Coordinates of C-alpha atoms and ligand atoms in Angstrom, one line a residue:
X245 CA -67.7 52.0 40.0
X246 CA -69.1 49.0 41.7
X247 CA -69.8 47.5 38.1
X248 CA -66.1 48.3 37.4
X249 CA -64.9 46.3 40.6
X250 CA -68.0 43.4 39.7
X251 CA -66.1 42.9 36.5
X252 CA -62.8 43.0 38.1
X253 CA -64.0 40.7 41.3
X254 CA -65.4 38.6 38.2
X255 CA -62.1 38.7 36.0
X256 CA -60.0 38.0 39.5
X257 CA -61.8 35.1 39.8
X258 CA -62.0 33.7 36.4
X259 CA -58.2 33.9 35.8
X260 CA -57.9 32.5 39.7
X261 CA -59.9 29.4 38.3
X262 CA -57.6 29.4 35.0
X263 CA -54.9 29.3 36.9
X264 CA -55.6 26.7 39.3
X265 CA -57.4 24.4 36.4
X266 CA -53.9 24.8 34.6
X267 CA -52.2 23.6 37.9
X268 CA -54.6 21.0 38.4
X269 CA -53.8 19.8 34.7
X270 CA -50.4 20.3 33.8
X271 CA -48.5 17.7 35.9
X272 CA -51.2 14.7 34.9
X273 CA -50.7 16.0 31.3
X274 CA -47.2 16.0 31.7
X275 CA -47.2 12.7 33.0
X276 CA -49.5 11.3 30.0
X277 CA -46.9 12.3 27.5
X278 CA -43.1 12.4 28.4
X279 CA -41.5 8.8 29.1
X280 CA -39.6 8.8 32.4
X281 CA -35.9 8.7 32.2
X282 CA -33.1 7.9 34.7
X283 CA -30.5 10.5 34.7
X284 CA -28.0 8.7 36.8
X285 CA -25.8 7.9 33.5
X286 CA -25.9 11.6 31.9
X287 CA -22.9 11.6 30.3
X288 CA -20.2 14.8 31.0
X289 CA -19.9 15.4 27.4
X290 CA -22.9 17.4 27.8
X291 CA -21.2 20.6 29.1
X292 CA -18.9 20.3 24.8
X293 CA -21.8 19.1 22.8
X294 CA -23.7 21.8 20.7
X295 CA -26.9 21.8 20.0
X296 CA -28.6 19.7 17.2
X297 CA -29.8 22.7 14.3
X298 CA -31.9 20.3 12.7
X299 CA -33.3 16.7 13.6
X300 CA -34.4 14.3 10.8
X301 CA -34.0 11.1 11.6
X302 CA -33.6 8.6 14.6
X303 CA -31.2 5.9 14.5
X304 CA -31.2 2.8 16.5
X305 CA -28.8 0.4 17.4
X306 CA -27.9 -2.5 19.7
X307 CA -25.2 -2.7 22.3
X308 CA -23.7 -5.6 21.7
X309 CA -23.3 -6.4 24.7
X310 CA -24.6 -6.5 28.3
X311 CA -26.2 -3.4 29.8
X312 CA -23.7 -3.0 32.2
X313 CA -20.4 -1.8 31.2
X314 CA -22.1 -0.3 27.7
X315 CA -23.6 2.5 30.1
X316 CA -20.7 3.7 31.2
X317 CA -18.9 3.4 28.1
X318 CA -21.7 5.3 26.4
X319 CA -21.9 7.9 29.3
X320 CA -18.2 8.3 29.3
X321 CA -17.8 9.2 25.8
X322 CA -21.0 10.8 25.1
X323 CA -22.2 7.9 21.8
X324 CA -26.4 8.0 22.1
X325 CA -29.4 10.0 23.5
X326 CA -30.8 7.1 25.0
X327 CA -29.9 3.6 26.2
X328 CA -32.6 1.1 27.0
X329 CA -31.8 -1.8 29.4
X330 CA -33.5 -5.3 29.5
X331 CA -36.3 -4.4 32.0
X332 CA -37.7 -1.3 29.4
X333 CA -36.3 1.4 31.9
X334 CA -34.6 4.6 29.5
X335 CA -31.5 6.3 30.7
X336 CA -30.2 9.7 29.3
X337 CA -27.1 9.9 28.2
X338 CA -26.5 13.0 26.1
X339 CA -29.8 15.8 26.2
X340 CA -32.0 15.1 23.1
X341 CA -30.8 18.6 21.7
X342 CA -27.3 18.2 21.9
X343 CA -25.1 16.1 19.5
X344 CA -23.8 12.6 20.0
X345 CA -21.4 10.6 18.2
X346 CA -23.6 7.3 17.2
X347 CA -23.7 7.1 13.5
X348 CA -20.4 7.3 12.4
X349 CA -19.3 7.3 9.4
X350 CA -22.9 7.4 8.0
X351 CA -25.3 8.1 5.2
X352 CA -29.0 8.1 4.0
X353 CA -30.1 9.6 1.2
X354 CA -27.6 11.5 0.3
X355 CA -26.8 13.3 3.2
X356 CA -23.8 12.4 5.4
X357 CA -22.8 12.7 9.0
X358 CA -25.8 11.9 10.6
X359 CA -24.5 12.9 13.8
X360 CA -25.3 16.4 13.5
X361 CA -29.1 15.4 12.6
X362 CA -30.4 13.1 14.4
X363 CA -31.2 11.2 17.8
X364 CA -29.1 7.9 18.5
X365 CA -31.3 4.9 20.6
X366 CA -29.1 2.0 22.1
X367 CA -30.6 -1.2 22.7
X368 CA -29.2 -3.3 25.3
X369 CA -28.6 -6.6 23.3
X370 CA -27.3 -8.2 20.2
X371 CA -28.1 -7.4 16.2
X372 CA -29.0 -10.9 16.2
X373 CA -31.2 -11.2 18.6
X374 CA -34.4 -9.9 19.5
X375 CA -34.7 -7.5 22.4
X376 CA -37.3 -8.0 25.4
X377 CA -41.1 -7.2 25.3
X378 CA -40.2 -4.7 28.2
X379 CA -37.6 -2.9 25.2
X380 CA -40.3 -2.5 22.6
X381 CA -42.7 -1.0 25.5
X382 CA -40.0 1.7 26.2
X383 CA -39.0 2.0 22.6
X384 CA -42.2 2.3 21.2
X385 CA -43.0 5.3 23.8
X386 CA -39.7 7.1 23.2
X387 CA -39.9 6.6 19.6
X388 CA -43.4 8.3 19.4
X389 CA -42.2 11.0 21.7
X390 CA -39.2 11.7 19.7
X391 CA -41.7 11.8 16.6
X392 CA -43.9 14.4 18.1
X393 CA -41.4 16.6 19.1
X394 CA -39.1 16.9 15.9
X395 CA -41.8 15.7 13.3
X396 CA -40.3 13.2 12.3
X397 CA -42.2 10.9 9.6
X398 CA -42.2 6.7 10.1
X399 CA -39.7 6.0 7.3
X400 CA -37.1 8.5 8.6
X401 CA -36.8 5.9 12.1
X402 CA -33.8 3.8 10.9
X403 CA -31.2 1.3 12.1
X404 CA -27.6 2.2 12.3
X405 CA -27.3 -0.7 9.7
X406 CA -29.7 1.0 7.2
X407 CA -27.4 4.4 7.5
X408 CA -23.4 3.3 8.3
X409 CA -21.2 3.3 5.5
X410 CA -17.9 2.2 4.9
X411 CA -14.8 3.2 2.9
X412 CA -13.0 1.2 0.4
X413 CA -11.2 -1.5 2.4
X414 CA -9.0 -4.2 1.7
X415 CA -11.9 -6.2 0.8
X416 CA -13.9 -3.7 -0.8
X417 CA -12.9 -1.4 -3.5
X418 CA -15.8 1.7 -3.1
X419 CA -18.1 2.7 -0.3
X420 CA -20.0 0.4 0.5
X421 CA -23.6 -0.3 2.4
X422 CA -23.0 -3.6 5.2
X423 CA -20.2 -1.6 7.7
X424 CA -22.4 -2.9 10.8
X425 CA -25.0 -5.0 11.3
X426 CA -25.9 -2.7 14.7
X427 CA -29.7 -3.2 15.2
X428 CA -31.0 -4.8 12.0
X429 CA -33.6 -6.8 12.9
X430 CA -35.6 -3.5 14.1
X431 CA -35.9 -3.4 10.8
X432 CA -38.2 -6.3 10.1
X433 CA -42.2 -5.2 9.5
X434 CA -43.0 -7.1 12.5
X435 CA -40.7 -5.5 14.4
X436 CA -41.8 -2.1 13.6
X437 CA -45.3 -2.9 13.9
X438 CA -44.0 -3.8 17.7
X439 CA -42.6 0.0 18.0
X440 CA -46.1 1.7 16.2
X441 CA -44.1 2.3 13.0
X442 CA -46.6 2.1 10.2
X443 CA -44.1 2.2 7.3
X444 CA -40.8 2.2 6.7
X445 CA -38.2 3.0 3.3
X446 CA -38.4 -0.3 1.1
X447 CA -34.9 -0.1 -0.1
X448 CA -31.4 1.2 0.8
X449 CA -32.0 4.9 -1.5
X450 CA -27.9 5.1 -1.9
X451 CA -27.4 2.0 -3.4
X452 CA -29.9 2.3 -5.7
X453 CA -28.2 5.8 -6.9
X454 CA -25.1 4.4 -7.1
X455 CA -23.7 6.1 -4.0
X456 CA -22.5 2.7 -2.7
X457 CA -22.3 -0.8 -3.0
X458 CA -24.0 -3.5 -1.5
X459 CA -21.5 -5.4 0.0
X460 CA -24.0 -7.4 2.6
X461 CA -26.6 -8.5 0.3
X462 CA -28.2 -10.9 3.7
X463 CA -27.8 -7.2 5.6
X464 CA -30.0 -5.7 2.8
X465 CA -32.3 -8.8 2.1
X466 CA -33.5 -8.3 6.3
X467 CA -33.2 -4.5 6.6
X468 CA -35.7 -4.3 3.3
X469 CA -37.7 -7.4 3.7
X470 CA -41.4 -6.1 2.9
X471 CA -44.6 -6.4 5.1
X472 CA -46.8 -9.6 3.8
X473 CA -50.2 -9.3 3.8
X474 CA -50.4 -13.2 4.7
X475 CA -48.8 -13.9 8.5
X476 CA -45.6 -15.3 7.7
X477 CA -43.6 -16.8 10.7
X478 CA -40.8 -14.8 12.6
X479 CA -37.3 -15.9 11.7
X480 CA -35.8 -17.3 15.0
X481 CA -31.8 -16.7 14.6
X482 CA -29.7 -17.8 16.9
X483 CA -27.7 -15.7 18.4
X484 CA -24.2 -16.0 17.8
X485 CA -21.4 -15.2 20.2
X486 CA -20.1 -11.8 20.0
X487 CA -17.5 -12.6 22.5
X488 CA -15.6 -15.7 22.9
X489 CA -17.3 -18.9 23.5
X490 CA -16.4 -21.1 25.9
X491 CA -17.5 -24.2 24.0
X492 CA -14.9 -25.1 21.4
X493 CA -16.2 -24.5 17.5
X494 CA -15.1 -27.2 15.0
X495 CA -14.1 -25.0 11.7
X496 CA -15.8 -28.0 9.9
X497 CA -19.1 -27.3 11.9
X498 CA -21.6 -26.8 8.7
X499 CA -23.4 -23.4 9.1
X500 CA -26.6 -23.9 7.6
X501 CA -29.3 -24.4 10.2
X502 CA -32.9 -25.3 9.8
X503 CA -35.5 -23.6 12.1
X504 CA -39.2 -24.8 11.9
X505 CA -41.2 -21.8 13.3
X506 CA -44.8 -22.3 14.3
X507 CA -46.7 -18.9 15.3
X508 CA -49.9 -18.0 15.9
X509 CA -50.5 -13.8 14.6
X510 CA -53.3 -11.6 14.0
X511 CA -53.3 -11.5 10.1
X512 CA -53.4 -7.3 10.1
X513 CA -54.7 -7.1 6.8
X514 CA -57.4 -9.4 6.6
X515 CA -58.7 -9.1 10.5
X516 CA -58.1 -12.9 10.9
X517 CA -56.2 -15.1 12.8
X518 CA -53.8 -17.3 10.7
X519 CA -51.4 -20.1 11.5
X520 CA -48.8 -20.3 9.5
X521 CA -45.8 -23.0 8.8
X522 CA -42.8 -22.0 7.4
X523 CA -39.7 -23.8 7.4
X524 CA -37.1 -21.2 7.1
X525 CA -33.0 -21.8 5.9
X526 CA -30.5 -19.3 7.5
X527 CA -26.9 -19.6 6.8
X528 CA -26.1 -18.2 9.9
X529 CA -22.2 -16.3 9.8
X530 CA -19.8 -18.2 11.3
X531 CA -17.0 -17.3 12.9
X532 CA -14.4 -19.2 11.6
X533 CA -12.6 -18.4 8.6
X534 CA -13.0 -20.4 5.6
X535 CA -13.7 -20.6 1.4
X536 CA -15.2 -17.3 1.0
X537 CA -15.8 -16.3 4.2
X538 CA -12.9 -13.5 5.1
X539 CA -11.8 -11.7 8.4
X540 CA -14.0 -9.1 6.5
X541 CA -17.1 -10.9 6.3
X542 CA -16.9 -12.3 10.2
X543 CA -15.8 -8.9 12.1
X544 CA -16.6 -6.2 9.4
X545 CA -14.7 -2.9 10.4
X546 CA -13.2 -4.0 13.0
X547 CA -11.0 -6.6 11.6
X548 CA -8.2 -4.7 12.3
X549 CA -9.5 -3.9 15.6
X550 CA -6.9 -4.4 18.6
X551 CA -10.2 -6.0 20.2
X552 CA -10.6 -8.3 17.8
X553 CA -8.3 -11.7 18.1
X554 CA -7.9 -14.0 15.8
X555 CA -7.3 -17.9 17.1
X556 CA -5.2 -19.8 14.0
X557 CA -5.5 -23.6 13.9
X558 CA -2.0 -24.0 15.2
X559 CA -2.8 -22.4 18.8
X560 CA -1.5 -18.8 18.6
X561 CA -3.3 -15.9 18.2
X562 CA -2.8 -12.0 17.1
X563 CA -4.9 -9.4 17.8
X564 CA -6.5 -7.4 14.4
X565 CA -3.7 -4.9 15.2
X566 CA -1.0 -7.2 14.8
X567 CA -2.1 -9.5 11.8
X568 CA -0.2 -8.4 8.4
X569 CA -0.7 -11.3 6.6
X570 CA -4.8 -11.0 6.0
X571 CA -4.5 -12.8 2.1
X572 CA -3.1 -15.5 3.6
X573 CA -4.9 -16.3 6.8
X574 CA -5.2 -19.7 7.7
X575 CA -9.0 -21.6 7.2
X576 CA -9.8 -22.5 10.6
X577 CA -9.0 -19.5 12.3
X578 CA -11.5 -18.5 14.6
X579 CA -12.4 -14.5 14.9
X580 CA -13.4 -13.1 18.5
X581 CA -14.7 -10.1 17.9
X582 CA -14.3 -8.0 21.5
X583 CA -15.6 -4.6 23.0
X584 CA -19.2 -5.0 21.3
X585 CA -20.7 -1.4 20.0
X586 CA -19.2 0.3 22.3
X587 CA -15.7 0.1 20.6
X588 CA -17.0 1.6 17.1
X589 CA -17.0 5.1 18.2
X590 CA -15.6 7.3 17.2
X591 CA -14.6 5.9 13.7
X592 CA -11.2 5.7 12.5
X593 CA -11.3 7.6 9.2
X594 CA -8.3 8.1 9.1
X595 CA -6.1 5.6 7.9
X596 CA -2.3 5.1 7.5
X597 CA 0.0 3.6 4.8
X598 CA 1.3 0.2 5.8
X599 CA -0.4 0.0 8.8
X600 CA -3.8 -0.5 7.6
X601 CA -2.7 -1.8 4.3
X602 CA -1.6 -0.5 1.0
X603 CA -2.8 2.9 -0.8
X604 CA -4.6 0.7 -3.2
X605 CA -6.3 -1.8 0.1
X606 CA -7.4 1.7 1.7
X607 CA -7.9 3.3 -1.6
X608 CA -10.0 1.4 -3.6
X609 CA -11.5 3.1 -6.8
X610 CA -11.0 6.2 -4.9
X611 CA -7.3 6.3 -5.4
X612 CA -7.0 9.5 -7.5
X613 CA -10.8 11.1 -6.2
X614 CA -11.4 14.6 -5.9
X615 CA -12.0 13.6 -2.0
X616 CA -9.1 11.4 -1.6
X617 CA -6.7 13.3 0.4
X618 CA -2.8 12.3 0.9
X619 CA -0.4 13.7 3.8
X620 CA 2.9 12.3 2.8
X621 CA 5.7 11.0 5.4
X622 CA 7.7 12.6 4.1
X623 CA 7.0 16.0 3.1
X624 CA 5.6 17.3 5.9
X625 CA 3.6 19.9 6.2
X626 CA 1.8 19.2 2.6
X627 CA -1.2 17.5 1.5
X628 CA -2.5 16.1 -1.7
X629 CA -5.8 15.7 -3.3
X630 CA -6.2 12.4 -5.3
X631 CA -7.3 14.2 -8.7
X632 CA -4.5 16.5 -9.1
X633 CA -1.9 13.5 -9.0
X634 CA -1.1 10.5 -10.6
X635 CA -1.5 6.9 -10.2
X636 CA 2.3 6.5 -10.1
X637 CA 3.1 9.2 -7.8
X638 CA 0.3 7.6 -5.0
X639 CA 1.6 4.5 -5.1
X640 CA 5.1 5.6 -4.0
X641 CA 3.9 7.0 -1.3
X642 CA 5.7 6.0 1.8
X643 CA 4.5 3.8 4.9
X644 CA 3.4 6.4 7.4
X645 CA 1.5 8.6 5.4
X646 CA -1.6 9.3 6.1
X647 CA -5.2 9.0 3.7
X648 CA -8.7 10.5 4.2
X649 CA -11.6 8.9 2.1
X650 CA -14.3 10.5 1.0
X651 CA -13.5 14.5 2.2
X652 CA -13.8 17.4 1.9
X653 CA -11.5 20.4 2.9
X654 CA -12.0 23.8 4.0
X655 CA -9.4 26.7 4.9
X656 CA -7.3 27.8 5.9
X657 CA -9.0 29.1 9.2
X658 CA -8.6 32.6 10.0
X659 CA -10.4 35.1 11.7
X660 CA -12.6 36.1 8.9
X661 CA -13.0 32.4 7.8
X662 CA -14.0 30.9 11.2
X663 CA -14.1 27.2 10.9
X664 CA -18.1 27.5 11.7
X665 CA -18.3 28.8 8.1
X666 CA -16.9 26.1 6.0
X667 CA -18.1 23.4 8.0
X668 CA -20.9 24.1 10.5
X669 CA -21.5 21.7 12.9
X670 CA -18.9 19.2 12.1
X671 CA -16.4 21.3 13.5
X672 CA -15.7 19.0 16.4
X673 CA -17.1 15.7 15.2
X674 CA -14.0 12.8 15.9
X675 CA -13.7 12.1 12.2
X676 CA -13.3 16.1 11.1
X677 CA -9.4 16.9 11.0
X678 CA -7.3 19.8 11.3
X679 CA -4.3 19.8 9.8
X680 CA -1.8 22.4 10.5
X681 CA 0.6 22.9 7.7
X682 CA 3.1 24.7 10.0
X683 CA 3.6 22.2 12.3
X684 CA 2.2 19.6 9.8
X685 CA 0.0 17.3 12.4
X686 CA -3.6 16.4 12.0
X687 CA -5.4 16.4 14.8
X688 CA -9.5 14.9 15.2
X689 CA -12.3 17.7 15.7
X690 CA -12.8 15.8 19.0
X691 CA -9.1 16.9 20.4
X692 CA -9.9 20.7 19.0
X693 CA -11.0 23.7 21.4
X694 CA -13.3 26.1 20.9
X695 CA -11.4 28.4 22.5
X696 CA -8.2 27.6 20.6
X697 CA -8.9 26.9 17.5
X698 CA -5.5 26.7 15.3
X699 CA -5.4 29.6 13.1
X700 CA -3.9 28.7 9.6
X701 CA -5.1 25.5 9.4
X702 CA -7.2 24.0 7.1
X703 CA -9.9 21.3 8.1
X704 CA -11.2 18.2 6.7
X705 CA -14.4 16.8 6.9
X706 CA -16.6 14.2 5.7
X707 CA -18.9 15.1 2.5
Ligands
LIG847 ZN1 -24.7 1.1 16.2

């Protein structure tokens, strides 16, 4: 008996010591390995987002534009995880588990719609431009975080420039790689050595299988550039004026500027210090358009943008909403591109006969693809898919009809076919569509409710 109660006494206290050890530890441990965050910013799309099933990659990207102003946009509509400000601190936007719109229309390897699997990091600041020491402090922390908790290897940490896509435009007749810029110089060896990112993917894996094009070959040449074992001096770009600049820009200004660098580095491989000399040549876009340099070229997807304004020679100026003539723009016109990241998301997939151009402009090689999908003017309540129709027949379409790119389709919904099933999590994403063939509208995933989910029709989303 009083062996019994020794042992018990003895257990008591063991377990009282376990406990109190464990309470002792836990908050330093605690401490040691999650990154403080400010949740003043927590965006109220929380309370719609569902939760990630699977998390493979992160993507980073750069404002744009100031801190302020990009934190409530991002907050408001729910677009990153994370945003990091100029002094390094790390606010929360949307939980790590849930889903925010970031991407866009994206892909890596194969795989599209990287919304639904992965974790979006903005960077206060421009593509162009690098970010603060105090960034890379609180980037390199999350990043590592992020990596322990979802095992997620080196080469799977990406830029939104290494995974946006963009369909055929008026400029470009396929998909294409070189949509955005967002966050590109991240990609540089240096800069990942910054963040503790020991490798990362040595080429762009969809152009090389001929899923797209390359249609930014300086984009590629940066996001790909390979670690040197010789210390080669940082590029110092310029930054150049996202916004409208104050000082007046000759369209004759030449746009080739020489930088002699000078840096002093650790030589990694070798366990030296080197001093290296380069002179470096950047032909640094311009803003002003000119011999092959289009409205394309200068504002990229959002050249059609109701945020972007284009100044012509003579004075007046149209917004990218309003311009119909883009073959013959005037050289000299200088493009203000407006509303930084921010005004990306969500994308506009879905694109409109005559207002964004001709079947063929939107089109591209895809005119008569299996995933080309047509809702005509004028037969509503009817869709048509690319293959099943001729050539002929597309190109009388009438203005006001409607074109997805790159789609597939699903339905129609009905109790036993719940929209879950034929598309999983993209069931809300912005750029997944219902369209109701009753009423014949199309309305985005981002307008539909869970609760009311229209029976009947059949949903589009992207591959
Ligand atoms: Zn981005």
């Amino acid at each position: 008996m009083g062996r019994l109660k020794q042992i018990f006494k003895g257990s008591i206290s063991a377990l009282f010591l376990a406990l109190s050890a464990l309470v002792f530890l836990q908050p330093t441990e605690l401490e040691a390995s999650s990154v403080p965050v400010i949740k003043t910013y927590r965006s109220p799309k929380n309370a719609t987002r569902k939760q990630r099933r699977v998390t493979k990659f992160i993507v980073l990207h750069t404002t744009e534009g100031s801190a302020r102003g990009a934190l409530e946009k991002l907050s408001k509509n729910g677009e990153c995880h994370y945003m990091i400000a100029k002094d390094g601190k790390i606010y929360t936007i949307i939980d790590k588990n849930r889903i925010a719109y970031h991407a866009g229309v994206s892909m890596w390897n194969g795989q599209t719609g990287l919304d639904s699997m992965s974790i979006g990091i903005e960077i206060a600041g421009y593509h162009n431009k690098e970010i603060t020491s105090a960034q890379y402090a609180s980037l390199k922390r999350l990043i590592a975080e992020l990596k322990a908790t979802y095992g997620i290897d080196d080469n799977r940490v990406l830029t939104h420039s290494m995974v946006a896509y963009g369909n055929p435009n008026r400029w470009q007749k396929r998909k294409h790689r070189g949509r955005k810029r967002c966050g590109m110089l991240l990609a540089k060896p240096e800069n990942r050595h910054k963040l503790g990112l020991k490798s990362k993917p040595l080429y762009d894996p969809d152009v090389r299988a001929g899923r797209l094009i390359d249609a930014d070959p300086e984009l590629s040449k940066i996001l790909y550039s390979r670690p040197k074992n010789i210390t080669v001096a940082q590029t110092q770009t310029k930054p150049i004026p996202v916004t409208s600049t104050t000082t007046a820009i000759k369209p004759s200004t030449p746009t080739v500027v020489t930088n002699q660098v000078t840096q002093t580095k650790p030589n990694i491989s070798a366990g030296t210090t080197t001093t290296t000399t380069q002179p470096l040549v950047f032909k640094l876009p311009s803003n002003i358009i000119g011999p092959g340099r289009s409205a394309w070229d200068i504002a990229r997807d959002l050249y059609n943008s109701a945020d972007t304004i284009y100044h012509f020679p003579d004075g007046s100026t149209k917004t990218g909403k309003e311009v119909k003539k883009w073959k013959s723009m005037p050289e000299g016109t200088r493009v203000e591109i407006g509303g930084g990241e921010e005004s990306e998301n969500p994308d506009v997939t879905l694109m409109e006969i005559g207002k964004d151009g001709t079947v063929l402009e939107i089109t591209g090689d895809e005119i008569l693809s299996e995933t080309t999908f047509y809702f005509p003017s004028n037969k509503k309540g009817y869709y048509l898919r690319g293959s099943q129709q001729t050539q002929k027949k597309i190109e009388e379409l009438p203005d006001g009809s409607f074109v997805l790119v790159g789609y597939k389709v699903g339905g129609p919904i009905s109790a036993r076919k719940p929209v879950f099933d034929i598309c999983g999590l993209k069931w809300n994403m912005p750029d997944t569509y219902y369209f109701n063939p009753k009423k014949g509208t199309l309305k985005s995933g981002a307008d539909i409710d869970e609760k009311n989910i229209p029976a009947g029709a059949y949903v589009f989303y992207q591959e």
